[in-house]
mmCIF file of C-alpha atoms and ligand atoms in Angstrom:
data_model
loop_
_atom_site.group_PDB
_atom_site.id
_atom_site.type_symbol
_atom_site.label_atom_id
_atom_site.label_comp_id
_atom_site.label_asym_id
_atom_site.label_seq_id
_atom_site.Cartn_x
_atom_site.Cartn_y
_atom_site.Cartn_z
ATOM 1 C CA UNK A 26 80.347 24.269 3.308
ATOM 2 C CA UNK A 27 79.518 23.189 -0.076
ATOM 3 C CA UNK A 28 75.816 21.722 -1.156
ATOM 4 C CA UNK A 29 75.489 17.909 -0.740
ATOM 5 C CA UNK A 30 74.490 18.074 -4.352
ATOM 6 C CA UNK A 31 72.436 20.029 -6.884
ATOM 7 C CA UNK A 32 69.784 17.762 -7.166
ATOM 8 C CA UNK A 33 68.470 15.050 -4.966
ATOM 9 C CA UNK A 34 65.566 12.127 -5.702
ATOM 10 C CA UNK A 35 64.303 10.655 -1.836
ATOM 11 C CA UNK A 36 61.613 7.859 -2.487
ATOM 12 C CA UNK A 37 59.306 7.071 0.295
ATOM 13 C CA UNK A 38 59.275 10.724 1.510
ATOM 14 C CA UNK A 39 55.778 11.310 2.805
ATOM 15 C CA UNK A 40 57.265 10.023 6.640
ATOM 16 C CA UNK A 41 59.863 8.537 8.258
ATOM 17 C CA UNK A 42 63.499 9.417 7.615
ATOM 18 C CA UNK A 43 62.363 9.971 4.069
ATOM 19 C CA UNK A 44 60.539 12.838 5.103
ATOM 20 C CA UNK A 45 63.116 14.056 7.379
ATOM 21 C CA UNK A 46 65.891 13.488 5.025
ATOM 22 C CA UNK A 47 63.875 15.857 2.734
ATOM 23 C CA UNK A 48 63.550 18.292 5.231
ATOM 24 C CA UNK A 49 66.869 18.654 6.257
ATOM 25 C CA UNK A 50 68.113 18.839 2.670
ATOM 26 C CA UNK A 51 66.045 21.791 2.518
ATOM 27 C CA UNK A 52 66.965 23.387 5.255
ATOM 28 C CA UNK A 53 70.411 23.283 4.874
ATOM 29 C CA UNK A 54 72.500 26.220 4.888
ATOM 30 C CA UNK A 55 73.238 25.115 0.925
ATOM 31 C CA UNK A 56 70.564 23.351 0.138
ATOM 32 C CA UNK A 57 69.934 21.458 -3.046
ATOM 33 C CA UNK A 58 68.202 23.480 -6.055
ATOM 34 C CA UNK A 59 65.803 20.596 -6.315
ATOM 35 C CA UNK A 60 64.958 18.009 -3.926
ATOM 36 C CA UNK A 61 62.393 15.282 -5.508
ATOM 37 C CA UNK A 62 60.454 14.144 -2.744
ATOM 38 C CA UNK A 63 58.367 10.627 -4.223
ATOM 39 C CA UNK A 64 55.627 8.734 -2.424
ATOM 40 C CA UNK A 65 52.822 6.343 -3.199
ATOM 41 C CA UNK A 66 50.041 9.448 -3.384
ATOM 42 C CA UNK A 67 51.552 12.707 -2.586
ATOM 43 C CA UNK A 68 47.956 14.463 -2.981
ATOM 44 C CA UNK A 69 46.120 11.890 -0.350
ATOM 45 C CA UNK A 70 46.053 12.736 3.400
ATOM 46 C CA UNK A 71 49.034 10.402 4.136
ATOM 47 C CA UNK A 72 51.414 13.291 1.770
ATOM 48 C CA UNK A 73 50.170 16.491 4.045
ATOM 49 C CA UNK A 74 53.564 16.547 6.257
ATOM 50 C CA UNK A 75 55.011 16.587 2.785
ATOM 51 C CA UNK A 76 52.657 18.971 1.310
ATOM 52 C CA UNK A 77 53.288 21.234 4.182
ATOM 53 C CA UNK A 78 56.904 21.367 3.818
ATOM 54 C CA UNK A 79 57.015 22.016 0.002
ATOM 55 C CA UNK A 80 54.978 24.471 0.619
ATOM 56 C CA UNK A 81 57.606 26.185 2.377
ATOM 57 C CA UNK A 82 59.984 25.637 0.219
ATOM 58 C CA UNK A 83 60.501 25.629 -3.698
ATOM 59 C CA UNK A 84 63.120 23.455 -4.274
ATOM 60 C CA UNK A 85 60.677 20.390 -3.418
ATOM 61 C CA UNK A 86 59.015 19.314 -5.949
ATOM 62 C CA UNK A 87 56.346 16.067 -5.060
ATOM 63 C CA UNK A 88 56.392 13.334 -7.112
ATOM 64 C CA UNK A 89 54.275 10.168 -7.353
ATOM 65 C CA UNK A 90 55.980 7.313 -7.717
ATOM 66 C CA UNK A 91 54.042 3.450 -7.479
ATOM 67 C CA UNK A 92 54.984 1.126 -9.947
ATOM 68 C CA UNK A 93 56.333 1.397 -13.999
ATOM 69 C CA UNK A 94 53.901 3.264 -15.418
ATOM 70 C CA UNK A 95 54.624 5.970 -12.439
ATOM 71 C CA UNK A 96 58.438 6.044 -12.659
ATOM 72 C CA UNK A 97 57.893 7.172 -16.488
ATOM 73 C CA UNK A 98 55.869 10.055 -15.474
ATOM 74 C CA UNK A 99 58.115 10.855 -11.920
ATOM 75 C CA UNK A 100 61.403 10.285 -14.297
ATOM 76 C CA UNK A 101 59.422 13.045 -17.216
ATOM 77 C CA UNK A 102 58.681 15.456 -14.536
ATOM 78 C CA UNK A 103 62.223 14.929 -13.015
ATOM 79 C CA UNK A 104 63.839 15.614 -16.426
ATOM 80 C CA UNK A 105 62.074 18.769 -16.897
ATOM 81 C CA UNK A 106 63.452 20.652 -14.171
ATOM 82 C CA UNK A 107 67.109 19.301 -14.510
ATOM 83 C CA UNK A 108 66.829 19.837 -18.322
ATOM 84 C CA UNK A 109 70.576 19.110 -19.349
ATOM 85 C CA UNK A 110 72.015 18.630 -15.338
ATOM 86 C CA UNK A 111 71.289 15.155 -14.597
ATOM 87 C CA UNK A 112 70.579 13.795 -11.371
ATOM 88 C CA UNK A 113 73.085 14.119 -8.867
ATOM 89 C CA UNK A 114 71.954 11.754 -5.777
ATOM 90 C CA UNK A 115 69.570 8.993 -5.783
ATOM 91 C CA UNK A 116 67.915 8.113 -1.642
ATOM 92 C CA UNK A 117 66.212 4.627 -1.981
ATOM 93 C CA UNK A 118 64.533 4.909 1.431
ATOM 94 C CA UNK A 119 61.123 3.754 0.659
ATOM 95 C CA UNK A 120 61.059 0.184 2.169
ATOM 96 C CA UNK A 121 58.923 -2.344 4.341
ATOM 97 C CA UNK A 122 59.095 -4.498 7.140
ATOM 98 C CA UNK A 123 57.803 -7.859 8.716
ATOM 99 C CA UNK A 124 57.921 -9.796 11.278
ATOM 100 C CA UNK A 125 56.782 -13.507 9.660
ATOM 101 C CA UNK A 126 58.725 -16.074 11.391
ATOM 102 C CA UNK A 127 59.824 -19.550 10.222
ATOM 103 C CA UNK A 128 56.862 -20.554 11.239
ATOM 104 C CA UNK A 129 53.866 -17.825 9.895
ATOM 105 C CA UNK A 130 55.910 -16.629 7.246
ATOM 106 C CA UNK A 131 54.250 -17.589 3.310
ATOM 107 C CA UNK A 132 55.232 -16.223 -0.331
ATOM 108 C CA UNK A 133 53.147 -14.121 -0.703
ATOM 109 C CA UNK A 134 54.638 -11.763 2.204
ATOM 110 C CA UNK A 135 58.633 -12.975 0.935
ATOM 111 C CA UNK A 136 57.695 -11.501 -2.400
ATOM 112 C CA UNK A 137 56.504 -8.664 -1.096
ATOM 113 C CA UNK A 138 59.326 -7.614 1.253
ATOM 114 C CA UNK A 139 61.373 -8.524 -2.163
ATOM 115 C CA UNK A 140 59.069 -6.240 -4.885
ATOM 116 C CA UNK A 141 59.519 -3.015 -2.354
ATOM 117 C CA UNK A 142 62.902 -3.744 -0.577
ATOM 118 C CA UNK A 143 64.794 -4.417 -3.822
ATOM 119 C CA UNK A 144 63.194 -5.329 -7.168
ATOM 120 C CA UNK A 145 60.720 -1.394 -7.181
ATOM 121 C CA UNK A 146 64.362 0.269 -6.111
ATOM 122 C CA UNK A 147 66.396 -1.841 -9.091
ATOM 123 C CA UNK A 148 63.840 -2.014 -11.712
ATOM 124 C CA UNK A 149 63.362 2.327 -11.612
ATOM 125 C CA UNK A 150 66.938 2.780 -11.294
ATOM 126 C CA UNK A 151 67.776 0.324 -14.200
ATOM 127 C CA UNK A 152 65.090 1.505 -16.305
ATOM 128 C CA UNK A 153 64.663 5.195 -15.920
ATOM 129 C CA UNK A 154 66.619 7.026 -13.097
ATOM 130 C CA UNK A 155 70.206 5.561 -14.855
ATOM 131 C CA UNK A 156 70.577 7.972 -17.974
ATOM 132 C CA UNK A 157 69.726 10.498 -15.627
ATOM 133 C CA UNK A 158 72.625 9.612 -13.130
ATOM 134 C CA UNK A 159 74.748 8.995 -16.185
ATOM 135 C CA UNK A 160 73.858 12.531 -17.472
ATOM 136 C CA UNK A 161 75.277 14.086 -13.898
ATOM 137 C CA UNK A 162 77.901 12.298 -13.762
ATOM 138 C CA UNK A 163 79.387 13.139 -16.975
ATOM 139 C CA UNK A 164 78.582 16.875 -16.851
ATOM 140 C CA UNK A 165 79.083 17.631 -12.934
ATOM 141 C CA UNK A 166 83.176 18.719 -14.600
ATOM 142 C CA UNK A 167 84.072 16.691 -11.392
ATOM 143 C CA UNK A 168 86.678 13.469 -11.005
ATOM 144 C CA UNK A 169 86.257 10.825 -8.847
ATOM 145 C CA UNK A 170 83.233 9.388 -7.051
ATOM 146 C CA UNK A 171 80.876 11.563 -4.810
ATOM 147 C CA UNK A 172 77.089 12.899 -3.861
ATOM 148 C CA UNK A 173 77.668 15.929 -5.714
ATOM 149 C CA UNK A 174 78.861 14.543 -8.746
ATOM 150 C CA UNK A 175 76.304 11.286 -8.940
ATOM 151 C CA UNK A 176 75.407 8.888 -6.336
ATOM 152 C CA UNK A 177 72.966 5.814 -5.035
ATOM 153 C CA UNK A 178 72.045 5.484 -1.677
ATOM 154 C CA UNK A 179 70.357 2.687 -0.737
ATOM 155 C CA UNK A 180 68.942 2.570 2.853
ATOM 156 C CA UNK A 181 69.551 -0.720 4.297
ATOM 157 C CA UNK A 182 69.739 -2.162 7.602
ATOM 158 C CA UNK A 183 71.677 -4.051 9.851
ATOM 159 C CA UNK A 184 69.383 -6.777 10.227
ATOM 160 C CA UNK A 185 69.718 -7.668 6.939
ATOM 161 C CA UNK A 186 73.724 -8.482 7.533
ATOM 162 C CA UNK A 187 75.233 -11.429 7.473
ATOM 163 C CA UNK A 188 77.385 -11.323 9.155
ATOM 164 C CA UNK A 189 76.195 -9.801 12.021
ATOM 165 C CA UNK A 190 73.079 -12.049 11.849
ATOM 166 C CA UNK A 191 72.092 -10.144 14.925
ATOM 167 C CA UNK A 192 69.021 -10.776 17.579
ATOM 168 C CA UNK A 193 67.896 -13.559 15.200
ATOM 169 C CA UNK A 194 65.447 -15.038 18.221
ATOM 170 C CA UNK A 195 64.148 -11.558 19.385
ATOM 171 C CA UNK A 196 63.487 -10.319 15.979
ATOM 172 C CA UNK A 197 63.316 -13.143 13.167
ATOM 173 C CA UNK A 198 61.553 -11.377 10.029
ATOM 174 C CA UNK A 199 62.695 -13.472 7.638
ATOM 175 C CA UNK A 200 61.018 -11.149 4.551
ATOM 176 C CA UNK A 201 62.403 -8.349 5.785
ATOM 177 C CA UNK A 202 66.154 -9.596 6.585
ATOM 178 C CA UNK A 203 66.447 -11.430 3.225
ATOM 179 C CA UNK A 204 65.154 -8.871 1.102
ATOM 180 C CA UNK A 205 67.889 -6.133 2.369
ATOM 181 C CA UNK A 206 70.478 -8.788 2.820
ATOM 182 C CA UNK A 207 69.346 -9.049 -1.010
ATOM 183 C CA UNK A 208 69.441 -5.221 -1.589
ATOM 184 C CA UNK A 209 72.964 -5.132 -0.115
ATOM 185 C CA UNK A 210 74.037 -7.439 -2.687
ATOM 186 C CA UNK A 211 72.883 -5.278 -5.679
ATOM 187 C CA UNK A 212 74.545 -2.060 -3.659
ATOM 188 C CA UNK A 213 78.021 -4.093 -4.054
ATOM 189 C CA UNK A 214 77.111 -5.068 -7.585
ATOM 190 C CA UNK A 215 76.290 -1.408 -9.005
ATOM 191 C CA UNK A 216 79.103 0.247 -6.834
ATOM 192 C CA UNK A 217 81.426 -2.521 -8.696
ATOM 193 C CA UNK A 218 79.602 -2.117 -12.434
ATOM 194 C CA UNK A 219 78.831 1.953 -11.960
ATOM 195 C CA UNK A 220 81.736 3.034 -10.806
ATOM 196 C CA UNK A 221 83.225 3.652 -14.024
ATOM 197 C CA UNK A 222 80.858 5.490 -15.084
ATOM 198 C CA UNK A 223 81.327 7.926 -12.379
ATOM 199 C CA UNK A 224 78.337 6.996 -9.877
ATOM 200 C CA UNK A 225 79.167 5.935 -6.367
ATOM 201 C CA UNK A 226 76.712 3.448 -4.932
ATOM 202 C CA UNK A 227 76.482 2.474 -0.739
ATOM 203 C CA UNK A 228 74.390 1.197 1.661
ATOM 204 C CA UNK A 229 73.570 3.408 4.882
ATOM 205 C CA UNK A 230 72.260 1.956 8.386
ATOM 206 C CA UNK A 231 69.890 4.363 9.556
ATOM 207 C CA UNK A 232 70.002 3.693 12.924
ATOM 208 C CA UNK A 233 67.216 2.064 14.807
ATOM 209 C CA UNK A 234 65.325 5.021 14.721
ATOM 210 C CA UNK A 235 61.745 6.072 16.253
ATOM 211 C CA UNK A 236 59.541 5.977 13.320
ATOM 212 C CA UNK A 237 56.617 4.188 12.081
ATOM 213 C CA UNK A 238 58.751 0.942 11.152
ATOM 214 C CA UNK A 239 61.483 1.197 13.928
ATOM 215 C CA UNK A 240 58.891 1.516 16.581
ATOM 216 C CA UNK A 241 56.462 -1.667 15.315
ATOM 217 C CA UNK A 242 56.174 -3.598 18.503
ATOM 218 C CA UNK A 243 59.317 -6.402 17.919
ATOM 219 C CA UNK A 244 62.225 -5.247 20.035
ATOM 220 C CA UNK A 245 61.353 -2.527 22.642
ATOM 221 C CA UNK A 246 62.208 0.953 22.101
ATOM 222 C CA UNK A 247 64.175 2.570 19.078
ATOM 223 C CA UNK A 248 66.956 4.625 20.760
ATOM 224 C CA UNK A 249 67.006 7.303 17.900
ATOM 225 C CA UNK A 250 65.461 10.386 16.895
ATOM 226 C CA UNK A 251 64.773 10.520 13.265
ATOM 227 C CA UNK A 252 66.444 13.970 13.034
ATOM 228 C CA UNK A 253 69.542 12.414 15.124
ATOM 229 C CA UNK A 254 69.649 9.694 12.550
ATOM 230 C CA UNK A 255 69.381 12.000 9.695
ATOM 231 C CA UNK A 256 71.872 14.116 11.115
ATOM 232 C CA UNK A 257 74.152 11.384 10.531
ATOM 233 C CA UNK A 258 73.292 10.096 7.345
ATOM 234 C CA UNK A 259 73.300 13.692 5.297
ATOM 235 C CA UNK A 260 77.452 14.345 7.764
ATOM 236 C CA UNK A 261 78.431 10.389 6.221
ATOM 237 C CA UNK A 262 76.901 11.100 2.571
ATOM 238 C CA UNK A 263 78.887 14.592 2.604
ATOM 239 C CA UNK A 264 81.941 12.497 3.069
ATOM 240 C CA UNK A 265 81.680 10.072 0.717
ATOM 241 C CA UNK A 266 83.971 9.099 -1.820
ATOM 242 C CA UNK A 267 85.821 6.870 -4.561
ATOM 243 C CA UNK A 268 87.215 5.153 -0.984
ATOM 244 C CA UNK A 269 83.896 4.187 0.042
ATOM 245 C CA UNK A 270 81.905 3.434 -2.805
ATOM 246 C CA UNK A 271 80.657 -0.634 -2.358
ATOM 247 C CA UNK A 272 80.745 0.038 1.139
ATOM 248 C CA UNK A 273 77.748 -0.446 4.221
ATOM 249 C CA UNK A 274 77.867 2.242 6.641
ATOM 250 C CA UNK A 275 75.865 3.037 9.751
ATOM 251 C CA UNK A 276 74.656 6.513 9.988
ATOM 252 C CA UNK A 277 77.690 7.698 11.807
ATOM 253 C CA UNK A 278 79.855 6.331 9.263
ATOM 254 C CA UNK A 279 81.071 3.212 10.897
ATOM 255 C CA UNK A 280 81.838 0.304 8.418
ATOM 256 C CA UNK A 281 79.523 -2.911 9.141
ATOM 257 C CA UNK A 282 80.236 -6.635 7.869
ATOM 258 C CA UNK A 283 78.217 -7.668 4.948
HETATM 259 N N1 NAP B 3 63.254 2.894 11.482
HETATM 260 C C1 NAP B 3 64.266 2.091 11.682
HETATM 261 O O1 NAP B 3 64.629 1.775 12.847
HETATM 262 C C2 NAP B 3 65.041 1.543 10.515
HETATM 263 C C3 NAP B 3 66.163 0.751 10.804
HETATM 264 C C4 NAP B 3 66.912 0.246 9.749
HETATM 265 C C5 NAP B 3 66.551 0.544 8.451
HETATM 266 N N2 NAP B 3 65.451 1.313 8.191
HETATM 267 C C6 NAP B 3 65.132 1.561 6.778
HETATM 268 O O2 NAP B 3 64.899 2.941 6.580
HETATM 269 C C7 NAP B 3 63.990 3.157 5.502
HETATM 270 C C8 NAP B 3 62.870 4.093 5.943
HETATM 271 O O3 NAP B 3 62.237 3.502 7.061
HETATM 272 P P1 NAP B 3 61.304 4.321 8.084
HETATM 273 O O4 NAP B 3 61.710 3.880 9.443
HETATM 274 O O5 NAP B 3 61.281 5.760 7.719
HETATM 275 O O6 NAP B 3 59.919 3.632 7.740
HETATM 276 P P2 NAP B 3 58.404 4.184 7.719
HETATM 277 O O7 NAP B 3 58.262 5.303 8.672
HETATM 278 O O8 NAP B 3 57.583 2.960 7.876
HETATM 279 O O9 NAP B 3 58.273 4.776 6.229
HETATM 280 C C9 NAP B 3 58.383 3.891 5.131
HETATM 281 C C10 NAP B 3 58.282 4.673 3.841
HETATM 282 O O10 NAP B 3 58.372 3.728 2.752
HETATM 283 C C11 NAP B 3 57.207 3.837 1.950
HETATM 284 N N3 NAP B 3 56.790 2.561 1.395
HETATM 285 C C12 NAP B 3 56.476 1.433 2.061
HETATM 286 N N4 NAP B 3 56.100 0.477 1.201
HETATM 287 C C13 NAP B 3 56.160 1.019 -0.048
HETATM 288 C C14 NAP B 3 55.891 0.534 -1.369
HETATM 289 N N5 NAP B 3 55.475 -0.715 -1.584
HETATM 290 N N6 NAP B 3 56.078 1.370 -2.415
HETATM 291 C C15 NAP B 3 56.506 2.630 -2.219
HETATM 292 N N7 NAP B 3 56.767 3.164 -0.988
HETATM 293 C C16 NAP B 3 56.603 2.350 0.073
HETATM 294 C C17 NAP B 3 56.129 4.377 2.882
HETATM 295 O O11 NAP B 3 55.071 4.958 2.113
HETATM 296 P P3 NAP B 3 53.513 4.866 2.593
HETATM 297 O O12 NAP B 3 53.312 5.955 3.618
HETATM 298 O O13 NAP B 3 52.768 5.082 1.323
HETATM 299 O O14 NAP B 3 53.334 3.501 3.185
HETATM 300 C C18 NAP B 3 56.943 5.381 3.688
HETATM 301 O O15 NAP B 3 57.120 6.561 2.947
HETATM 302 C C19 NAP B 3 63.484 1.756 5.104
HETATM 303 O O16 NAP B 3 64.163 1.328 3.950
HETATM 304 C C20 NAP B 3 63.863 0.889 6.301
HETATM 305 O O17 NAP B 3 64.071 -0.466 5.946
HETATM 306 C C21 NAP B 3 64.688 1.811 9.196
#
């Protein structure tokens, strides 16, 4: 079986999926030849999973990525391992919850969910991680759209559908379901405006999957391991193509409503 792609950027990679997602790439029978792994402070006690696994394996590479001034540095240090390659496949993972209501939610926790759900994720792509997409893209010697030529995940979630608008009463979290409903609507945008330029863009469903986040008190218990979920995500990315770029997929590859 091929390699998913030569080189892979996860954000929010210190636990999670993003941490399984990273080490699953790397222990893949073909794994990438560099996996960028980015979290808040890869060096602080919250990165030692992460530590633990680079140091088992070379082709992770830590990077710290927070706000601007960080995605300079993380896109620098990116660019000097791919020298003239490009990155191949961009994981937005990083992302927050919350469960304000109608009633205790406030601005300051709607902007929030907003910077880290969509506006960190847009503003680093647009800025910094594009030319390096671009670069791929154009010198992968590959046609049409896939992960190993260049492509943007972005991990989303059902609860931020629309039309599924599902367990609304159970689990309200208004920051949280606007701000992906929001980050599904730049998915559809860049898969529309990037797919010319060779980069395939879609939004995964994880899953509601036993980490951190999927196990905060709201609903019961998360059905899914994160390795189960991850499973599925790396078999649905694998199959990607110019036939599914713009579209929201659960981790075993089912199409959901917008
Ligand atoms: N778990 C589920 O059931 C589920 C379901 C649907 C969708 N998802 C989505 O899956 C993705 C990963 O979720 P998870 O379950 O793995 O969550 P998690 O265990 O809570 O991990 C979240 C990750 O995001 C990072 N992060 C949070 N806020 C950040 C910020 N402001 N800037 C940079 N990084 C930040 C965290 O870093 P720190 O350690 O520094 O906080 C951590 O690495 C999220 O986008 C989530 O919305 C999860």
């Amino acid at each position: 079986m091929a390699a998913l792609a030569r080189s892979v950027l996860v954000t929010g990679s210190n636990r999670g999926i993003g941490l399984e997602l990273v080490r699953q790439l790397a222990a893949s029978p073909r794994p990438p030849q560099h996996i960028f792994a980015t979290c808040r402070d890869p060096e602080s006690p919250r990165g030692k999973a992460l530590q633990e696994l680079a140091a088992q394996h070379p082709s992770i590479k830590l990077v710290q990525l927070v706000n601007l001034p960080s995605i300079r540095g993380a896109v620098r240090a990116v660019g000097s391992h791919l020298k003239d390659w490009g990155l191949n496949l961009l994981i937005n993972n990083a992302g927050v919850s919350s469960h304000a209501t109608l009633r205790s939610l406030d601005s300051r926790e709607m902007l929030s969910a907003f910077a880290t759900n969509v506006v960190g994720a847009l503003v680093s792509l647009r800025q910094e991680f594009l030319p390096l997409l671009e670069k791929a893209a154009k010198g992968a010697g590959k046609e049409g759209l896939s992960c190993s030529r260049a492509a943007v995940i972005n991990i989303s979630t059902k609860l931020g559908s629309i039309g599924l608008c599902l367990g609304v009463p159970e689990a309200p979290m208004y920051p949280y379901r606007a701000s992906k409903a929001a980050q599904n609507m730049v998915t559809r945008c860049m898969a529309a405006e990037l797919q010319d330029k060779g980069i395939l863009c879609v939004a995964i469903h994880p899953g509601w999957v036993k980490t951190d986040m999927g196990t905060e008190k709201v609903l019961g218990c998360a059905p899914l391991t994160v390795e189960h979920s991850v499973q599925g995500i790396l078999t649905v990315l694998a199959s990607l193509s110019q036939d599914t770029s713009g579209a929201f997929l659960d981790w075993e590859g089912n199409t959901l409503p917008w």
